[in-house]
Short mmCIF file of C-alpha atoms in Angstrom, two decimals:
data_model
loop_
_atom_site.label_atom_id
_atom_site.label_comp_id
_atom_site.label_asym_id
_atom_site.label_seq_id
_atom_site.Cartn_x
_atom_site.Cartn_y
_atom_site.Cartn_z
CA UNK K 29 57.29 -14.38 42.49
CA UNK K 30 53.65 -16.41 42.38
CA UNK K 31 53.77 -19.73 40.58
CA UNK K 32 50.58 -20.96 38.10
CA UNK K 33 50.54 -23.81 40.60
CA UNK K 34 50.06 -21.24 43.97
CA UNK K 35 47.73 -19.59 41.80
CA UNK K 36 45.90 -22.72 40.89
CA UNK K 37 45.90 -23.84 44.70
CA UNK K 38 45.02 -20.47 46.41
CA UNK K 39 42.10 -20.32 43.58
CA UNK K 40 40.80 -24.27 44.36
CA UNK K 41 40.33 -23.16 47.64
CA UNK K 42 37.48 -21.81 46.76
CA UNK K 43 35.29 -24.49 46.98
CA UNK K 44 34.49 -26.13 49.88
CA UNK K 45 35.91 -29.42 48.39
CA UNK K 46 39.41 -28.10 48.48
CA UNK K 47 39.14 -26.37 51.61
CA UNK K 48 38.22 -29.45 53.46
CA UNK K 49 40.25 -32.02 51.47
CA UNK K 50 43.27 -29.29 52.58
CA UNK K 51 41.53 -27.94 56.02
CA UNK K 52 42.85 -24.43 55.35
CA UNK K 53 40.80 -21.23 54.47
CA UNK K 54 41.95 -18.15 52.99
CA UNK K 55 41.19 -14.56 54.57
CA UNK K 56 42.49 -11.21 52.82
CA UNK K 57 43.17 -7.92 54.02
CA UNK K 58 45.45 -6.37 56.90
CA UNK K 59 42.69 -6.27 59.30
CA UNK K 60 41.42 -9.63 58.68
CA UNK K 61 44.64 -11.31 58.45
CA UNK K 62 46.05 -9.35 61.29
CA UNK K 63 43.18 -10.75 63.82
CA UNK K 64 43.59 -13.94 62.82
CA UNK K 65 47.36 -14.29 63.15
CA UNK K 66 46.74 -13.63 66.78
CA UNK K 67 44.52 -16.23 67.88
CA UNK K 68 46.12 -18.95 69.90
CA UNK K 69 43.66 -21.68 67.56
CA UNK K 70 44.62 -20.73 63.98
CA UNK K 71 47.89 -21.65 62.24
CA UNK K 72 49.25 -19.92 59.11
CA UNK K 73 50.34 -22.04 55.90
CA UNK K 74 50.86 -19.56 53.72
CA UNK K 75 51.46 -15.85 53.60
CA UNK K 76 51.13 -13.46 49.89
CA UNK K 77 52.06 -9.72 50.59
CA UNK K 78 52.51 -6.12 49.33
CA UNK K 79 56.20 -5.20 50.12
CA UNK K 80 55.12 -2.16 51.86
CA UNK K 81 52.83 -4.26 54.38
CA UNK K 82 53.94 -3.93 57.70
CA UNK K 83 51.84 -6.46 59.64
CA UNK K 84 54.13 -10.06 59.61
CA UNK K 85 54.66 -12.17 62.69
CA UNK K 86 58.44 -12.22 62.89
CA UNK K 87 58.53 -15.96 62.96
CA UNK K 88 56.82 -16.70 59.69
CA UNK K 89 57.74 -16.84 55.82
CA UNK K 90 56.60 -14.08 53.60
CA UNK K 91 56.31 -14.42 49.63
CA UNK K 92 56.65 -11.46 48.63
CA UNK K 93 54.30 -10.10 45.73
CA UNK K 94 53.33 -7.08 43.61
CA UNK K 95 50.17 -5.64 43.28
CA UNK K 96 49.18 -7.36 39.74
CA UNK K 97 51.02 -10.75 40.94
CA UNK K 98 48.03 -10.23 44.14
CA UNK K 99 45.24 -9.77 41.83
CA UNK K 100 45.59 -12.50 40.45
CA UNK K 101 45.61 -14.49 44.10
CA UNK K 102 42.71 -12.50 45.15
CA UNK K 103 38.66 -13.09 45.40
CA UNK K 104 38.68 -9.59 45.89
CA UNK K 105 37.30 -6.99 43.57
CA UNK K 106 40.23 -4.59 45.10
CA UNK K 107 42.73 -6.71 46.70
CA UNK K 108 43.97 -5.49 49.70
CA UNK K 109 47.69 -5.84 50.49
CA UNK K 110 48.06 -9.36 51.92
CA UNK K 111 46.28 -12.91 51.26
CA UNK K 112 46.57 -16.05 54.42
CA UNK K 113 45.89 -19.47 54.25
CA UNK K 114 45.54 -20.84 57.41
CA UNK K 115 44.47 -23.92 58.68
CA UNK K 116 40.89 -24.15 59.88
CA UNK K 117 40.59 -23.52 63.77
CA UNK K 118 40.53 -26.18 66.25
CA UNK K 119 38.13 -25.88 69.66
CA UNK K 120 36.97 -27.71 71.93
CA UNK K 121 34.72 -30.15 71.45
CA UNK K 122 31.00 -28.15 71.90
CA UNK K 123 28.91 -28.17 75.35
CA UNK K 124 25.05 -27.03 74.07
CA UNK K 125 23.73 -27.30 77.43
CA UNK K 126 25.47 -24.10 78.88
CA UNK K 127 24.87 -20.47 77.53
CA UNK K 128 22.89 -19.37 74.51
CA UNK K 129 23.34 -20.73 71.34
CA UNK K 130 22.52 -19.94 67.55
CA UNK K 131 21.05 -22.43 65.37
CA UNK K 132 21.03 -21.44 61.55
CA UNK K 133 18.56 -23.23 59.49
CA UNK K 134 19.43 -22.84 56.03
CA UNK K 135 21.24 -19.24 55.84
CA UNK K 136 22.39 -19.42 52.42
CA UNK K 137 24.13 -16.30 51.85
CA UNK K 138 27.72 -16.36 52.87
CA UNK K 139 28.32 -12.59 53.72
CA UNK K 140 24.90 -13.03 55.87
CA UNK K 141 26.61 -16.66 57.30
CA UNK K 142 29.83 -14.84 58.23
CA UNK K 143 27.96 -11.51 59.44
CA UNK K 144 26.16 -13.71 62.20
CA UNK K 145 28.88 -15.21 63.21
CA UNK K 146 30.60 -11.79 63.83
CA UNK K 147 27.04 -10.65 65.65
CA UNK K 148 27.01 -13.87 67.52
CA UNK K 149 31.28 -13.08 68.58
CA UNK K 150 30.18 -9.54 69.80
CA UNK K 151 27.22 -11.39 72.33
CA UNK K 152 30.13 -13.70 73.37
CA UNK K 153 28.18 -16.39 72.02
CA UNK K 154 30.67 -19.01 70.67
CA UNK K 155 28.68 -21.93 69.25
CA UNK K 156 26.79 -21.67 66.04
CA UNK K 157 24.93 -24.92 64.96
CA UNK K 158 23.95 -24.88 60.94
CA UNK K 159 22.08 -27.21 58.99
CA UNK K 160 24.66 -28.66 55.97
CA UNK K 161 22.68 -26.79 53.17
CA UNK K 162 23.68 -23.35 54.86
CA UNK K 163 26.66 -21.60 53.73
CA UNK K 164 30.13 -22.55 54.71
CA UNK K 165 31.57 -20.68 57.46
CA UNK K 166 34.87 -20.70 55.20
CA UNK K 167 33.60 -19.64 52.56
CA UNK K 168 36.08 -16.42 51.39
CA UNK K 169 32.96 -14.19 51.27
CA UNK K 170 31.60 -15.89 54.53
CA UNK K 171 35.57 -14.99 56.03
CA UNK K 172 35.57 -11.45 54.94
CA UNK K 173 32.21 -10.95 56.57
CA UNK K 174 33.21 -12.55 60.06
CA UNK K 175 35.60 -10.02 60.18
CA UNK K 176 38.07 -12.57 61.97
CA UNK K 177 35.24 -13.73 64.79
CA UNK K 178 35.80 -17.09 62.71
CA UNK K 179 38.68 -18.21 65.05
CA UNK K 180 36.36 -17.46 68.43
CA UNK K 181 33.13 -18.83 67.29
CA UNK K 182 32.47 -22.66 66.38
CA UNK K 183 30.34 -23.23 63.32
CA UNK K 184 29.27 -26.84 63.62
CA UNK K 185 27.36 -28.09 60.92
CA UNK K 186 24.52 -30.66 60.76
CA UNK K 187 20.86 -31.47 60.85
CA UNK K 188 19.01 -29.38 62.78
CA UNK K 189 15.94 -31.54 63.47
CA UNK K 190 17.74 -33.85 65.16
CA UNK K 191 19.94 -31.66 67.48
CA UNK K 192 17.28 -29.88 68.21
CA UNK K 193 15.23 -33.23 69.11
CA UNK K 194 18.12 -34.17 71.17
CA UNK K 195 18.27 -30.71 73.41
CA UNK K 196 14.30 -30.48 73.69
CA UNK K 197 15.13 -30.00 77.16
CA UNK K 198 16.76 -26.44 76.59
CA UNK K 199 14.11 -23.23 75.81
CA UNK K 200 14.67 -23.11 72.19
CA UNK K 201 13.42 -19.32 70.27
CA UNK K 202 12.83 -19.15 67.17
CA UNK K 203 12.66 -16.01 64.63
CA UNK K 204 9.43 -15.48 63.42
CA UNK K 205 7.03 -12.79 61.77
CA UNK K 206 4.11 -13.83 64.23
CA UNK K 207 5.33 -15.04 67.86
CA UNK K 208 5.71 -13.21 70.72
CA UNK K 209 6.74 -9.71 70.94
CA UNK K 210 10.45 -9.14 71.31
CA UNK K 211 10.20 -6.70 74.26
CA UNK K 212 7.86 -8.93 76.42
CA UNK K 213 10.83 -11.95 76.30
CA UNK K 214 13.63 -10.65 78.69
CA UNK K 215 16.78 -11.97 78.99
CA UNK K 216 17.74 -15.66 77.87
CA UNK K 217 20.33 -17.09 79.45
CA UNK K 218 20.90 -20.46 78.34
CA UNK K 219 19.12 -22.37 75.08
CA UNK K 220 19.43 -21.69 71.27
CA UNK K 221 18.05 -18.92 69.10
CA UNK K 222 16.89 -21.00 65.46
CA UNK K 223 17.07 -18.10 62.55
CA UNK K 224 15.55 -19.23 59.29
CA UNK K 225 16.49 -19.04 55.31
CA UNK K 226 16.85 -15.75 54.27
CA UNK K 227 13.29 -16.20 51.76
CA UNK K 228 11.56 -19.36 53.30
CA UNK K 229 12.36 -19.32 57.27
CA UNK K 230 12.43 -21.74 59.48
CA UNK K 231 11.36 -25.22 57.99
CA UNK K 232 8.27 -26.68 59.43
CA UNK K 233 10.03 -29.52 60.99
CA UNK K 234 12.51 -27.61 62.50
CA UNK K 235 9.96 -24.89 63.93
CA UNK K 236 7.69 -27.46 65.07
CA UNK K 237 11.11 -28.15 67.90
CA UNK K 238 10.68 -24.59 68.95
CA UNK K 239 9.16 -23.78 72.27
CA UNK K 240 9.09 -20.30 71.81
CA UNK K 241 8.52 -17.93 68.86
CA UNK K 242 9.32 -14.70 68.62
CA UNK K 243 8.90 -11.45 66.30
CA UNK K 244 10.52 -8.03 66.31
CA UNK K 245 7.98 -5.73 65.70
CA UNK K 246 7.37 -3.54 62.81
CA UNK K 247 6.49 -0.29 62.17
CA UNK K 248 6.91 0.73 59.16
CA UNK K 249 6.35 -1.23 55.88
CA UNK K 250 9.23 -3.73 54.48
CA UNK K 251 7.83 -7.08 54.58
CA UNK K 252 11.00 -8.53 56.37
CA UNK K 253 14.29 -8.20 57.93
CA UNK K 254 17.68 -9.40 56.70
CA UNK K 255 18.51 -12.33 58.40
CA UNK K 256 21.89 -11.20 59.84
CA UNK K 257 20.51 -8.00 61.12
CA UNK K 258 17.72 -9.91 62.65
CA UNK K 259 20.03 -12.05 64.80
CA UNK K 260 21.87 -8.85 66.08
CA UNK K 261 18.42 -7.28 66.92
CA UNK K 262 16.99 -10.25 68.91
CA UNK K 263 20.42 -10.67 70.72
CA UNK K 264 20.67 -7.53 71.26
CA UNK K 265 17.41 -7.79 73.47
CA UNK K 266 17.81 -11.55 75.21
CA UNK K 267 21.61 -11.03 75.73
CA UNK K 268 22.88 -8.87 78.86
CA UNK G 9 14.40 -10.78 21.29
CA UNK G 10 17.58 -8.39 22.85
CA UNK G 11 19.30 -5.92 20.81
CA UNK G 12 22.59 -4.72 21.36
CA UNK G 13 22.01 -0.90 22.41
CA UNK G 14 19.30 -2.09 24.82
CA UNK G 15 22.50 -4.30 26.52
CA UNK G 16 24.25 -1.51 26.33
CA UNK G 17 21.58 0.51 28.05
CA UNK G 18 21.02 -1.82 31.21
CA UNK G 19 24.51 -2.26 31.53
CA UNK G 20 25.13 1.62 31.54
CA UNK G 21 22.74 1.86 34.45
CA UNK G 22 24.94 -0.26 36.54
CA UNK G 23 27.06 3.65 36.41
CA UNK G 24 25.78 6.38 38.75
CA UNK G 25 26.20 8.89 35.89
CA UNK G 26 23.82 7.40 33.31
CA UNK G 27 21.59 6.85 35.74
CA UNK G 28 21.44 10.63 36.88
CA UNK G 29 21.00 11.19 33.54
CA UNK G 30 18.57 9.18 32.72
CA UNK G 31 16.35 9.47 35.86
CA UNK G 32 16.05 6.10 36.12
CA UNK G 33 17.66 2.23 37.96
CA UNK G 34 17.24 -1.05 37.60
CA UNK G 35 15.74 -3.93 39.95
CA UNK G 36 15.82 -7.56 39.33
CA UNK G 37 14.10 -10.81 40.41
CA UNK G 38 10.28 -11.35 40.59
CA UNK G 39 9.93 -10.55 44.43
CA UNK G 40 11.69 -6.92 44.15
CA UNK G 41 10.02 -6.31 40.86
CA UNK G 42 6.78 -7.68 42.13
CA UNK G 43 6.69 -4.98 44.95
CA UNK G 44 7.90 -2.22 42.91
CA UNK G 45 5.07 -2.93 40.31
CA UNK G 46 2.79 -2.03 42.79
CA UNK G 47 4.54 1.23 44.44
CA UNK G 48 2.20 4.32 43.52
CA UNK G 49 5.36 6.55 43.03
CA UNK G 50 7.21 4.37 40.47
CA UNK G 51 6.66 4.45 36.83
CA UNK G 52 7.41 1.38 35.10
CA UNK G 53 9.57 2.27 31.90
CA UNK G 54 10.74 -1.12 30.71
CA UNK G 55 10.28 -4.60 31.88
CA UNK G 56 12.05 -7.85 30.79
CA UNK G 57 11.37 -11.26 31.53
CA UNK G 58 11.36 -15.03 30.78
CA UNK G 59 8.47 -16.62 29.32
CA UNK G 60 7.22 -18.34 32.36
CA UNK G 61 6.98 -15.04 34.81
CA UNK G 62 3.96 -14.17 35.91
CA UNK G 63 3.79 -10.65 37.39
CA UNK G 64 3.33 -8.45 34.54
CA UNK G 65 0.84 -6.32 34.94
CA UNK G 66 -2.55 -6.15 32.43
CA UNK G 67 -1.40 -2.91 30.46
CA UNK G 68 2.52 -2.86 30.90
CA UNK G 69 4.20 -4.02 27.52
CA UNK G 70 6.71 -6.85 28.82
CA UNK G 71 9.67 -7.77 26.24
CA UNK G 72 10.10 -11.72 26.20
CA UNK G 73 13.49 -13.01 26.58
CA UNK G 74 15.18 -16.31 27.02
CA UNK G 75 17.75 -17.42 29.97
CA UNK G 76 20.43 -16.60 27.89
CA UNK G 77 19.52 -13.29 27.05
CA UNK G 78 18.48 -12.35 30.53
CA UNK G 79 21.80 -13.06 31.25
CA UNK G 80 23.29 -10.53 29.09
CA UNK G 81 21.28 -8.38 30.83
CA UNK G 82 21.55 -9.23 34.34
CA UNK G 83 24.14 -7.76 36.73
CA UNK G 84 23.28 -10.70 39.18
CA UNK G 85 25.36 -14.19 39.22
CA UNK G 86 22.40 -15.87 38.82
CA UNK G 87 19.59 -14.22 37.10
CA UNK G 88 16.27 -14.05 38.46
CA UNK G 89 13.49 -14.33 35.98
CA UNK G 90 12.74 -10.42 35.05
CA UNK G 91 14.28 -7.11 34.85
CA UNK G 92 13.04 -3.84 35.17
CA UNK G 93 13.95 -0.41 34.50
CA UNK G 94 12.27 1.71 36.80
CA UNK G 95 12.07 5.97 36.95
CA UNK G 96 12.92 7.19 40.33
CA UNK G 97 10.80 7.37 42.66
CA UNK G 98 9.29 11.21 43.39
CA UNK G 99 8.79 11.83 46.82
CA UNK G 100 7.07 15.04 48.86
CA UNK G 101 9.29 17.40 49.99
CA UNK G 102 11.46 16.35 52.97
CA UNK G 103 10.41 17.58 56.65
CA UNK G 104 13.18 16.39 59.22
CA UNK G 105 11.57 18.55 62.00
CA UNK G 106 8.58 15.73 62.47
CA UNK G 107 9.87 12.55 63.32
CA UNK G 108 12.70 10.16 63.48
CA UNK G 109 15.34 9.76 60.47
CA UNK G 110 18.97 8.29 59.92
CA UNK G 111 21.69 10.63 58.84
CA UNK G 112 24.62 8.19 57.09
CA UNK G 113 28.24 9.43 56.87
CA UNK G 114 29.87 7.54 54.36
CA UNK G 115 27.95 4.25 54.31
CA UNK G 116 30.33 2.92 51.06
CA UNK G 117 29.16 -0.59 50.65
CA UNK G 118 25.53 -0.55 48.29
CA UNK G 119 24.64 -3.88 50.03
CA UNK G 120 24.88 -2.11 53.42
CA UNK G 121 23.37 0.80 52.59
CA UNK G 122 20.83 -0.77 50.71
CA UNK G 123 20.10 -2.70 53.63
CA UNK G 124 19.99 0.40 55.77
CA UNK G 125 17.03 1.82 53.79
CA UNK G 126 15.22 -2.05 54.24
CA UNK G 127 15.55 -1.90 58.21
CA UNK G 128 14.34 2.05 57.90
CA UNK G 129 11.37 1.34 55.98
CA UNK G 130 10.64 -2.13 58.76
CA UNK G 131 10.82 1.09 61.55
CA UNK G 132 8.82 3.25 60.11
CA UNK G 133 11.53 5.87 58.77
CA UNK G 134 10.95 7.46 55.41
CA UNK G 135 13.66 10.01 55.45
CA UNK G 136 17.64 9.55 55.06
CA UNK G 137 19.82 12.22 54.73
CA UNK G 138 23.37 10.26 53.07
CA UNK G 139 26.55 11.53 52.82
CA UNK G 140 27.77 12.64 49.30
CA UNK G 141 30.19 10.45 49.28
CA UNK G 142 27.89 7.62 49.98
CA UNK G 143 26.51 4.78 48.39
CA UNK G 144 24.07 5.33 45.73
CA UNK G 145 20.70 3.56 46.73
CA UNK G 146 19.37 3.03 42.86
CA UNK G 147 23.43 1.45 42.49
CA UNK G 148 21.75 -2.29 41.59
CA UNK G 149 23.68 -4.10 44.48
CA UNK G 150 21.65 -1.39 46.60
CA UNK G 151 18.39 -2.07 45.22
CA UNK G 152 18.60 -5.60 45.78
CA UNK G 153 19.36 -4.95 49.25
CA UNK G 154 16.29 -2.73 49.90
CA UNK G 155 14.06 -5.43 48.71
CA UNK G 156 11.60 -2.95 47.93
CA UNK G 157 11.73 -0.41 50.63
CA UNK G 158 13.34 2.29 47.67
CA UNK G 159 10.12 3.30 46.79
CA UNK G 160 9.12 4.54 50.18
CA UNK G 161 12.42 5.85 51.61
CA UNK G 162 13.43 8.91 50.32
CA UNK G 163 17.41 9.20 50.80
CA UNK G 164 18.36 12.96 50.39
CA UNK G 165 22.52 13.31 49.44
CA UNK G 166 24.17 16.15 50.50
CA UNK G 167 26.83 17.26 53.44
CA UNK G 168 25.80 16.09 56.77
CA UNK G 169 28.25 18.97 58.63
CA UNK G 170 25.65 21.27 57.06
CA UNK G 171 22.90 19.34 57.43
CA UNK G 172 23.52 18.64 61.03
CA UNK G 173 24.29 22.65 62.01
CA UNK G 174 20.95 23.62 60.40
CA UNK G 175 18.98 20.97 62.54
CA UNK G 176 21.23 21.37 65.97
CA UNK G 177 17.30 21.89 67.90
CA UNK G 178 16.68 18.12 67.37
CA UNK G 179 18.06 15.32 69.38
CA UNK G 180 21.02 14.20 67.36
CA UNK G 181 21.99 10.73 68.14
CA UNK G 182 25.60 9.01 67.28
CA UNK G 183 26.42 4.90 66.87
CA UNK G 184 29.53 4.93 68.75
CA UNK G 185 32.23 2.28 70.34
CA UNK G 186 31.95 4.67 73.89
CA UNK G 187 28.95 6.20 74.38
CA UNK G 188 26.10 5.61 76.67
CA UNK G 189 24.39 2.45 76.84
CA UNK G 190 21.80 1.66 74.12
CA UNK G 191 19.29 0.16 77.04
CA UNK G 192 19.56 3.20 78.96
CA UNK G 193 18.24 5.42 76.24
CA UNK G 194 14.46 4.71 76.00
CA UNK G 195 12.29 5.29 73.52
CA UNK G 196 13.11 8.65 70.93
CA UNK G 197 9.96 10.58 68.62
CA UNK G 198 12.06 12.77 66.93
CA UNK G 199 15.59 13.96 65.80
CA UNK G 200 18.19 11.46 64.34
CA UNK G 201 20.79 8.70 64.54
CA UNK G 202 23.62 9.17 62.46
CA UNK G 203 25.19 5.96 61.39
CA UNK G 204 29.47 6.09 60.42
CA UNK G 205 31.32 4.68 57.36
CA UNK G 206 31.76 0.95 57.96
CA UNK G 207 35.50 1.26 58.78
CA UNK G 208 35.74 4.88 59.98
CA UNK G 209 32.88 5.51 61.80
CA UNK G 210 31.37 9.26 62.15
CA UNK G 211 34.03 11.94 61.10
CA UNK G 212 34.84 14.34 63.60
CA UNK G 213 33.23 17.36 61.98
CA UNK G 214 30.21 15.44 61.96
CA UNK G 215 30.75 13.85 65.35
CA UNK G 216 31.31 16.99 67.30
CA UNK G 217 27.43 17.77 66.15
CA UNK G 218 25.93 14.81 67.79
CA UNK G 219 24.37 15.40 71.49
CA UNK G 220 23.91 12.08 72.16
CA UNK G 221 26.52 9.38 71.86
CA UNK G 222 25.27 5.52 71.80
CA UNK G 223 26.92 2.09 72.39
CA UNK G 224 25.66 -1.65 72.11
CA UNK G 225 27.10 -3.05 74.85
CA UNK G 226 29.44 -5.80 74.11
CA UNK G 227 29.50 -9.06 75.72
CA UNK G 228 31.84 -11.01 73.64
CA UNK G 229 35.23 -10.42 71.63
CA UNK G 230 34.19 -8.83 68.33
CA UNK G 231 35.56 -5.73 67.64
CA UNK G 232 32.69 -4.16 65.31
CA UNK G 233 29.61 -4.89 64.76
CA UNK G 234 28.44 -3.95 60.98
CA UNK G 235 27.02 -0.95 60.13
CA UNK G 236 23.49 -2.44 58.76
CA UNK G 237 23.42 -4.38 61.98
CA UNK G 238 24.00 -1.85 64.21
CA UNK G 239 21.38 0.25 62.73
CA UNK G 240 18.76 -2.32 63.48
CA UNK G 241 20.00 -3.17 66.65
CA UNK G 242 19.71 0.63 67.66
CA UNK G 243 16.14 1.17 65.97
CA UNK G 244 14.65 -1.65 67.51
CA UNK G 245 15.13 -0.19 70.90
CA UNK G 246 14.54 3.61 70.89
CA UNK G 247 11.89 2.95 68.09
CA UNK G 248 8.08 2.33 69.15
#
């Protein structure tokens, strides 16, 4: 049985107010919600499932619903047999200076937010820096797209002019339709990657920072890339 | 001024069915419409818009409507100035022997595949041959994904086990979790990479017709990569 208040609550969580009034998020699915009950950082609050799902840590309370009683938990357009609130993952506190890094100026989408964070999980990259007017990493869209890389990956948020001001010492890319070629660049092993709004780019004062621009090519005629599959394609070249 | 049955129309072409029948799709916001305008293989059969848009053009009849009437009309959350109703785009006749091309099996997700068809048209690929039981590309979460590129990717439907055997002379690629190494690959003219269902992957009838199996080599913890992503990641190194 689902009270109008668990309703009410699993619904405020929503918004980004809630979530971080609360520090919980709320991820759906078996796949999802399986990942994420494994990793040693996350900690479960709340648990909504189909009696037929299969996929509970022994430890932890159940409330057991039916499939309309889910619905109406659910952001999904097709719920999918279970619904976790967990509290938002705890890491260590972030060391820029080592590795490669992402640095999202102003990705506003949350599927494309939580897609780059999955890309940036598969390059074993683990620190994402976004400016406060991109999406929120906790977003329930943003979740479903991470595909549970949100408990290995730190999103820190903030104002990318000035932690970029403050590393000027690292080689810091930048996505671009006119730098330099992506197959001339060769492997990057420590610094930041800056990707850009998915319309406007990277803003001027943030791109003015950036020591080194760089394009993928094009060969055929769409006038851009989406932003997500942009990241994965430049990785996929500087990472290795 | 909106009437009721032309509501009724737009908002049947959000259904596969009427728009089979009707040989036509919709597109929304001034930057997709924009580009569309100008596609030589398009024909323009209605176009709405707000007062203040101002990409109509010189001889196309453009039906004035206010925000709250675009609304009605919209399939978007937030409504984007002007919608159009567009006929399908005509094409020449397919040649797959002469080229590159993506073969999709069981892309299910319109935004994915609709980004597909964007990252084909950046590469250069006009030709993909889709699953039946994919993704429509004129669905409207599809067409806002291509951003434009519909109009010069043609995406054939039909079986891809069928497809496949009568094309078994070309180099037929596969995205796969164990396959050889994307960077050892090099650069491909001609054949095709077949892209799997976003869960699935490439079904085994399908599979056992690839020659060449590919990977992007993982560094991190992710355990997928998605399917969109992948695809660009791929193209941008045995493209150029």
């Amino acid at each position: 049985m689902v009270t109008k208040s668990q309703v009410k609550y699993i619904q405020s969580l929503g918004h980004k107010k809630f979530r971080d009034e609360e520090g919980v998020f709320v991820a759906e699915g078996p796949k999802i919600v399986g990942e994420l009950l494994q990793a040693p950082n996350l900690r479960l609050r709340q648990l909504y499932a189909l009696k037929d799902w299969d996929g509970a840590p022994r430890q932890s309370q159940v409330i057991e619903v039916g499939p309309p009683e889910l619905e109406r938990l659910s952001g999904l357009s097709t719920p999918n047999q279970v619904l976790a609130v967990f509290e938002k993952p705890s890491f260590p506190p972030p060391d820029w200076d080592t590795g490669l890094h992402l640095v999202l100026d102003g990705i506003q989408d949350p599927g494309n937010l939580g897609t780059i964070v999955r890309i940036a999980d598969w390059f074993g990259i683990g620190q994402v820096f976004a400016s406060t007017d991109s999406a929120d990493v906790f977003n329930p869209k943003a979740i479903q797209s991470t595909m549970g890389s949100v408990s290995r990956v730190n999103v820190v948020y903030g104002d990318p002019e000035a932690f970029l001001a403050g590393h000027s010492d690292l080689p810091l890319y930048a996505a671009v339709l006119e730098g330099r070629r992506l197959g001339e660049v060769g492997r990057v092993a420590r610094g930041a990657l800056i990707i850009g709004n998915e319309s406007k780019g990277i803003r001027p004062g943030v791109m003015r920072l950036a020591s080194q621009p760089i394009t993928i090519p094009r060969v055929g005629k769409a006038e851009s890339l989406n932003a997500a599959v942009a990241t994965g394609i430049i990785l996929s070249h500087i990472v290795g």
